[in-house]
mmCIF file of C-alpha atoms in Angstrom:
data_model
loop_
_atom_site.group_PDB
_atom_site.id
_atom_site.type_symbol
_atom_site.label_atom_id
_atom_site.label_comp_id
_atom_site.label_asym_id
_atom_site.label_seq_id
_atom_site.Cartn_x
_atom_site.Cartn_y
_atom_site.Cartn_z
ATOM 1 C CA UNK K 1 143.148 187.643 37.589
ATOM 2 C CA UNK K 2 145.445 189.487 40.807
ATOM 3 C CA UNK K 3 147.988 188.095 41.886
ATOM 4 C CA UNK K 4 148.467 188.178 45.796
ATOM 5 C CA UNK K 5 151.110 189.479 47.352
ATOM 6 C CA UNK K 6 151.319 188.477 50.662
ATOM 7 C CA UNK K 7 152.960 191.886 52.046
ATOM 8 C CA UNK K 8 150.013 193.583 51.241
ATOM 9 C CA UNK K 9 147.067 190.886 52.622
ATOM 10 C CA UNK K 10 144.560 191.879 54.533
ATOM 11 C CA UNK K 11 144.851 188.439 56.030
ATOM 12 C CA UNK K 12 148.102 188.807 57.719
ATOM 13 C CA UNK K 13 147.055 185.128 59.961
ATOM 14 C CA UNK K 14 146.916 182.941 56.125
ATOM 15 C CA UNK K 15 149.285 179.882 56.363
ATOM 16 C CA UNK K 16 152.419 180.050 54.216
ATOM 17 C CA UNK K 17 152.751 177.028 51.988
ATOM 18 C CA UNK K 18 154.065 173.979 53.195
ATOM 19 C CA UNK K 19 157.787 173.776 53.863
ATOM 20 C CA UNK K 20 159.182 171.326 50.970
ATOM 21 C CA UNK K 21 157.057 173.252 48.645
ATOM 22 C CA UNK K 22 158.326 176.678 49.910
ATOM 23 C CA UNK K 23 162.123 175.714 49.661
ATOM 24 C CA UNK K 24 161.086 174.107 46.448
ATOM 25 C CA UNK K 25 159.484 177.139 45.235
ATOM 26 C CA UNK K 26 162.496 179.252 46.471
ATOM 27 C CA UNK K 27 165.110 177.393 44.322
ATOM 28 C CA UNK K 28 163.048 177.394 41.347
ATOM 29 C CA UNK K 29 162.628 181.246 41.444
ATOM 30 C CA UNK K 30 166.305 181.441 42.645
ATOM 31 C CA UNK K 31 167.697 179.874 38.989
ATOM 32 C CA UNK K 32 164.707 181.918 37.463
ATOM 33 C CA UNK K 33 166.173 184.932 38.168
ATOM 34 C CA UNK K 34 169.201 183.975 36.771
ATOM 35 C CA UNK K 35 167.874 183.392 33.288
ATOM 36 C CA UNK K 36 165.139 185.773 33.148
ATOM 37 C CA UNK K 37 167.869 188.452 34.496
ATOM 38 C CA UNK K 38 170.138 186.868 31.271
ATOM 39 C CA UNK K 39 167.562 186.864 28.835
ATOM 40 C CA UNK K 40 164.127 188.219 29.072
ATOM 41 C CA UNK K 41 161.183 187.636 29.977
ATOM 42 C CA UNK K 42 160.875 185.859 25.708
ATOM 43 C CA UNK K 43 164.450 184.515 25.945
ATOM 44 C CA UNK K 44 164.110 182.146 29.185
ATOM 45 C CA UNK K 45 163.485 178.992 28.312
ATOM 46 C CA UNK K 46 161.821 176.884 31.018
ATOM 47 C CA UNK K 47 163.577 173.263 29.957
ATOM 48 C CA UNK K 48 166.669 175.531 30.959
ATOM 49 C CA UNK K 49 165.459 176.824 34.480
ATOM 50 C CA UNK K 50 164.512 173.114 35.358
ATOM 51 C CA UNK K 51 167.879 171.923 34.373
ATOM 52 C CA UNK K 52 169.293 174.001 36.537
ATOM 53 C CA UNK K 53 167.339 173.625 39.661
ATOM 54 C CA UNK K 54 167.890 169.878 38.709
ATOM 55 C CA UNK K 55 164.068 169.145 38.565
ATOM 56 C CA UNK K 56 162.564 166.990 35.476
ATOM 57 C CA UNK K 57 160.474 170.098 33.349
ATOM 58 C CA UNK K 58 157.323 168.239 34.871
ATOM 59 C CA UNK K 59 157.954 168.790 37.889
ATOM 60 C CA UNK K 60 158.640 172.312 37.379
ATOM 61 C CA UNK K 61 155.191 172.456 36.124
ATOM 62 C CA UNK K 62 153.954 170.992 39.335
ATOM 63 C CA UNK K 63 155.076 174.149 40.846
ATOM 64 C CA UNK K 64 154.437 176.641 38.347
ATOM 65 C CA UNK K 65 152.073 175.852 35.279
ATOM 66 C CA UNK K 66 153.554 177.838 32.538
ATOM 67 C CA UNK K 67 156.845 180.597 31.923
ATOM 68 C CA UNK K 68 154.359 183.554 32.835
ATOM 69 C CA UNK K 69 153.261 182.649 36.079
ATOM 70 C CA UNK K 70 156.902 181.798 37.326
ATOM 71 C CA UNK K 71 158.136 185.321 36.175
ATOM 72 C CA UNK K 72 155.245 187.068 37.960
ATOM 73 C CA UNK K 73 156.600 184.449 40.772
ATOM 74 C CA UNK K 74 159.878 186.749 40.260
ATOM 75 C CA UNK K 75 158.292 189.880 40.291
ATOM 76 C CA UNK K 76 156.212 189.173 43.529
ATOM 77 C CA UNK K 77 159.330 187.523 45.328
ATOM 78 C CA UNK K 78 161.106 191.114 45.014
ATOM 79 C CA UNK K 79 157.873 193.192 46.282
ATOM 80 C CA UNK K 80 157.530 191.059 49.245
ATOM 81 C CA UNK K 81 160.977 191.463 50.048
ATOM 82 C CA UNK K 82 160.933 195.347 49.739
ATOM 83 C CA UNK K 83 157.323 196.064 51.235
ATOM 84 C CA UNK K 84 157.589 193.380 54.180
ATOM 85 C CA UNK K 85 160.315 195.675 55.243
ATOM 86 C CA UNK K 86 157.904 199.095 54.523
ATOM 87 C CA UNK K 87 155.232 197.616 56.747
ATOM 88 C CA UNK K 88 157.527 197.741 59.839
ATOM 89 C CA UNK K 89 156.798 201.824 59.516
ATOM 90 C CA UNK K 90 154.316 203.096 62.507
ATOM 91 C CA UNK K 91 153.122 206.344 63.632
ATOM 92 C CA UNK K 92 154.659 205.704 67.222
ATOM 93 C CA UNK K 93 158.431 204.801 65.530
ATOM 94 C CA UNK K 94 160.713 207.933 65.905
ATOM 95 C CA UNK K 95 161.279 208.979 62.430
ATOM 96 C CA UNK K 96 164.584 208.996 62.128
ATOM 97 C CA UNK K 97 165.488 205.919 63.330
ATOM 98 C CA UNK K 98 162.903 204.490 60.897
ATOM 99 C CA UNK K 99 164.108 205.800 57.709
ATOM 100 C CA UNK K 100 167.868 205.111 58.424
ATOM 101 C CA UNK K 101 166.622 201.249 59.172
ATOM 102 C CA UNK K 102 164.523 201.049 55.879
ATOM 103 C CA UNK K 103 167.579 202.663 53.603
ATOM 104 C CA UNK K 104 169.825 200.004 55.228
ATOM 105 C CA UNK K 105 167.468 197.160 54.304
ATOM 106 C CA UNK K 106 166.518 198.367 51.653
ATOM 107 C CA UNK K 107 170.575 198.863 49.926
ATOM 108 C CA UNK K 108 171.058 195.348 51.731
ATOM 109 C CA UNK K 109 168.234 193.762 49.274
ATOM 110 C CA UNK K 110 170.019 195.824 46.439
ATOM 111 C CA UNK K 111 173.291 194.323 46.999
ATOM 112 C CA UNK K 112 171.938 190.566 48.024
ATOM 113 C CA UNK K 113 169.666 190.522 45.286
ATOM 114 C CA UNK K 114 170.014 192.743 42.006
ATOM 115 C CA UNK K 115 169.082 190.558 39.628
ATOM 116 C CA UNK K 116 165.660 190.505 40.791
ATOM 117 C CA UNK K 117 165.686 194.004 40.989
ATOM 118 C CA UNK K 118 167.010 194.526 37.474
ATOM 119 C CA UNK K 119 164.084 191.922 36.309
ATOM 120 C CA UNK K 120 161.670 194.600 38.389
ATOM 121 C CA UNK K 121 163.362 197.341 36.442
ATOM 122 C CA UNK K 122 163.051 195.982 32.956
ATOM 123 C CA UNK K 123 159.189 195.071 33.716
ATOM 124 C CA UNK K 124 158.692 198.682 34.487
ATOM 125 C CA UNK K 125 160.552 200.240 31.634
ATOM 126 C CA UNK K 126 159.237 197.979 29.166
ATOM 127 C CA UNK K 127 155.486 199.319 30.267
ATOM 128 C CA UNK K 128 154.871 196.762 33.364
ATOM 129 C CA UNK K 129 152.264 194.728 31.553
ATOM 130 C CA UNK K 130 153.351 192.238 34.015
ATOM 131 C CA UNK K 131 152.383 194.282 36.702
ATOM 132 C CA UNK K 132 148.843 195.489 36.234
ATOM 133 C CA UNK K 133 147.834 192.573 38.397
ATOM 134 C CA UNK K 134 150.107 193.142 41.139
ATOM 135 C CA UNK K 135 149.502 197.125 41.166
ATOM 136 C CA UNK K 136 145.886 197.197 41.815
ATOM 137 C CA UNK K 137 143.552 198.661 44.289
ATOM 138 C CA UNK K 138 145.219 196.477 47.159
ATOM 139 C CA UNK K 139 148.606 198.245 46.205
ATOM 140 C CA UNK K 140 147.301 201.223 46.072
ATOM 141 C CA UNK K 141 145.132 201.214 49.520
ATOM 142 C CA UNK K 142 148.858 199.226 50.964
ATOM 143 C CA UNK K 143 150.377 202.389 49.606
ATOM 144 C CA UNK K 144 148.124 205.100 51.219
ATOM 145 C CA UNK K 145 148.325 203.561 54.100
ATOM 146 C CA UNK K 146 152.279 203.931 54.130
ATOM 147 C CA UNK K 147 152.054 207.382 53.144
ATOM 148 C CA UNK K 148 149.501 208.046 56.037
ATOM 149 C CA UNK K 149 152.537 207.358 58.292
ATOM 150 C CA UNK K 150 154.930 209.727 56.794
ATOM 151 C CA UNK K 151 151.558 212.318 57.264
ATOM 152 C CA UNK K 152 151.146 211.063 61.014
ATOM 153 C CA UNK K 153 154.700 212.393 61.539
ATOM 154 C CA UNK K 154 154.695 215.512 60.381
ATOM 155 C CA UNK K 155 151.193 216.278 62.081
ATOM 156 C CA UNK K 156 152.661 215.504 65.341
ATOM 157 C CA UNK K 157 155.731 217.413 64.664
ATOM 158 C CA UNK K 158 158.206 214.356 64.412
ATOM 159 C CA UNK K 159 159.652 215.975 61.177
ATOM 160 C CA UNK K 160 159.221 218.721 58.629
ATOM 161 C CA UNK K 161 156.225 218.440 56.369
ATOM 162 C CA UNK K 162 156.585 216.801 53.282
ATOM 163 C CA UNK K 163 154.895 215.361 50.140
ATOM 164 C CA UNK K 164 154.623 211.707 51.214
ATOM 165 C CA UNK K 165 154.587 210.460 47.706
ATOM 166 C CA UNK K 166 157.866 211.953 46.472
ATOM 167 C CA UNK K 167 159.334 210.800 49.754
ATOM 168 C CA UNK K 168 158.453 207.098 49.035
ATOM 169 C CA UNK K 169 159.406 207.548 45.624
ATOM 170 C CA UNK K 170 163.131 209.026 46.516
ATOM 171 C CA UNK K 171 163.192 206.184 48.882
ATOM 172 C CA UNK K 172 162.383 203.701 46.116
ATOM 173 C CA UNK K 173 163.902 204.616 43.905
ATOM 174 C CA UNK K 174 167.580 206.319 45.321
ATOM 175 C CA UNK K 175 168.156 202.753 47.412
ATOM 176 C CA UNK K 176 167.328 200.270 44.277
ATOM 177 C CA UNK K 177 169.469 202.586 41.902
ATOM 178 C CA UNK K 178 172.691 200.750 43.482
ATOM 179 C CA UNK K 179 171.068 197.655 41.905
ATOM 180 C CA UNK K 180 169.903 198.878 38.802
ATOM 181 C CA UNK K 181 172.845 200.618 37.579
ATOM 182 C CA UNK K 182 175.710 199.364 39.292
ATOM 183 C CA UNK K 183 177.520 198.862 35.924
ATOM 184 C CA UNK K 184 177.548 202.420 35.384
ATOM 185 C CA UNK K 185 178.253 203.248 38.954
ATOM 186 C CA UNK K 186 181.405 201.095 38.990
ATOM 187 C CA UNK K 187 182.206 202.497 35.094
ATOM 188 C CA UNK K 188 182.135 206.344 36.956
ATOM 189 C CA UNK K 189 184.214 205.403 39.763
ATOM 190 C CA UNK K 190 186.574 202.959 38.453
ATOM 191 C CA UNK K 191 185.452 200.155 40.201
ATOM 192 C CA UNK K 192 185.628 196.795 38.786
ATOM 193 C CA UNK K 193 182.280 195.970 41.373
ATOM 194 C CA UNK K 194 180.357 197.009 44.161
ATOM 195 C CA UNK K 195 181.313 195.388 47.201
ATOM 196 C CA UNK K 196 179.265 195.204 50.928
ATOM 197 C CA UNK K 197 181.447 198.219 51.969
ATOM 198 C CA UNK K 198 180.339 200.411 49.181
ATOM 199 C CA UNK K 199 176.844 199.610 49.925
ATOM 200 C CA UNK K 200 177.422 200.323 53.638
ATOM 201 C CA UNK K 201 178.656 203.957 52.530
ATOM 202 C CA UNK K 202 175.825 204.591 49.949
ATOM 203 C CA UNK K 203 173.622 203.867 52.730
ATOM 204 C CA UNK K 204 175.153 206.233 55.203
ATOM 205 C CA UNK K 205 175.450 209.042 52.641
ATOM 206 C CA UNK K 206 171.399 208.341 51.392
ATOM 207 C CA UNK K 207 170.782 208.325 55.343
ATOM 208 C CA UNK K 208 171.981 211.830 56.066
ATOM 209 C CA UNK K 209 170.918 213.240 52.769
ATOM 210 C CA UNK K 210 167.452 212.368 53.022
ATOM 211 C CA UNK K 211 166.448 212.735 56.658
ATOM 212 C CA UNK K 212 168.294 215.995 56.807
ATOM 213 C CA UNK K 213 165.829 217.050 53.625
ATOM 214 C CA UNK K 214 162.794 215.938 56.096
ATOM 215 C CA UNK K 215 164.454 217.999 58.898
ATOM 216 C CA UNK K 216 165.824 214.923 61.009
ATOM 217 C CA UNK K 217 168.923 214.693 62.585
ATOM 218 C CA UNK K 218 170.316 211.018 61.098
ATOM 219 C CA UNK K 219 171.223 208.378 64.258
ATOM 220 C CA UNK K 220 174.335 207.851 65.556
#
């Protein structure tokens, strides 16, 4: 079975699901994060996530059949917020003014939504059985084609040449660390938490240090 995720269609025209059923589905994977961020992937208990959504557990069925396919829910509701934001990348954007606006969104999703990012961590540390449907060809042609842009740059001269791969991976993976592992960021700096300023610097620090490695002057 794969499991579609919309960021990567090839049918970018396909109608989104009706509007009850969308805010519906949005609450339900909303208080599934919470438990699944709590407890596991084993430990949720779907009785619980209907409780709190305030739905009867049969109509939580309605939506999603059984505890797998609303945690792969989960999982897909955190790719399609980062790649939606990956697919705004073109050859014609000036580089640097790209990148800086991807590292913002990107630290904006880690501070608006780490628990599904944690989930998304877990998955992948824990072997990312979870994600062999997800990460298929589709992913991988989606992922080509963002690493054709970073090629289509340096080509044309926009910025130093550089392994697209590792760049998307640093990107990844540098931005979603202030989700991640913000206990032990706030444990090495003697903060209690991580508030919208610190994110705001992280970005701006992430900003300079990684276009200046592609040999781009960060924007003003």
């Amino acid at each position: 079975m794969t499991v579609e995720i919309h960021a990567h269609s090839v049918d970018p025209t396909a109608k989104p699901a009706g509007r009850i059923r969308q805010k519906n589905e949005e609450a339900i994977i909303q208080a599934a994060e919470e438990e699944f961020a709590k407890h596991g992937f084993k430990g949720t208990s779907m009785n619980t996530i209907a409780q709190n959504v305030g739905l009867p557990k049969a109509n939580l069925h309605y939506y999603f059949s059984n505890k797998l396919g609303l945690y792969q829910a989960v999982l897909v509701n955190i790719l399609e917020l980062w790649d939606n934001t990956f697919n705004t990348l073109t050859v014609d954007d000036d580089p640097a003014t790209a990148l800086a606006g991807y590292i913002r969104a990107k630290m904006e999703f880690s501070r608006r939504h780490p628990k599904a990012s944690r989930i998304y961590a877990m998955e992948v540390i824990s072997g990312g059985e979870h994600l062999s449907q997800m990460l298929n060809q589709d992913y991988q042609a989606w992922f080509r084609g963002r690493a054709a842009v970073f090629e289509a740059w340096s080509a044309a001269g926009k910025m130093d040449p550089v392994d697209p791969v590792h760049l998307i991976f640093l990107l990844w993976g540098s931005t979603q660390h202030y989700a991640d592992f913000a206990s032990q960021i706030c444990r090495v700096t003697g903060r209690s938490r991580l508030v919208k300023a610190d994110y705001e610097e992280a970005a701006e620090q992430l900003t300079s240090i990684i276009l200046k490695g592609c040999g781009l002057t960060p924007p003003k």
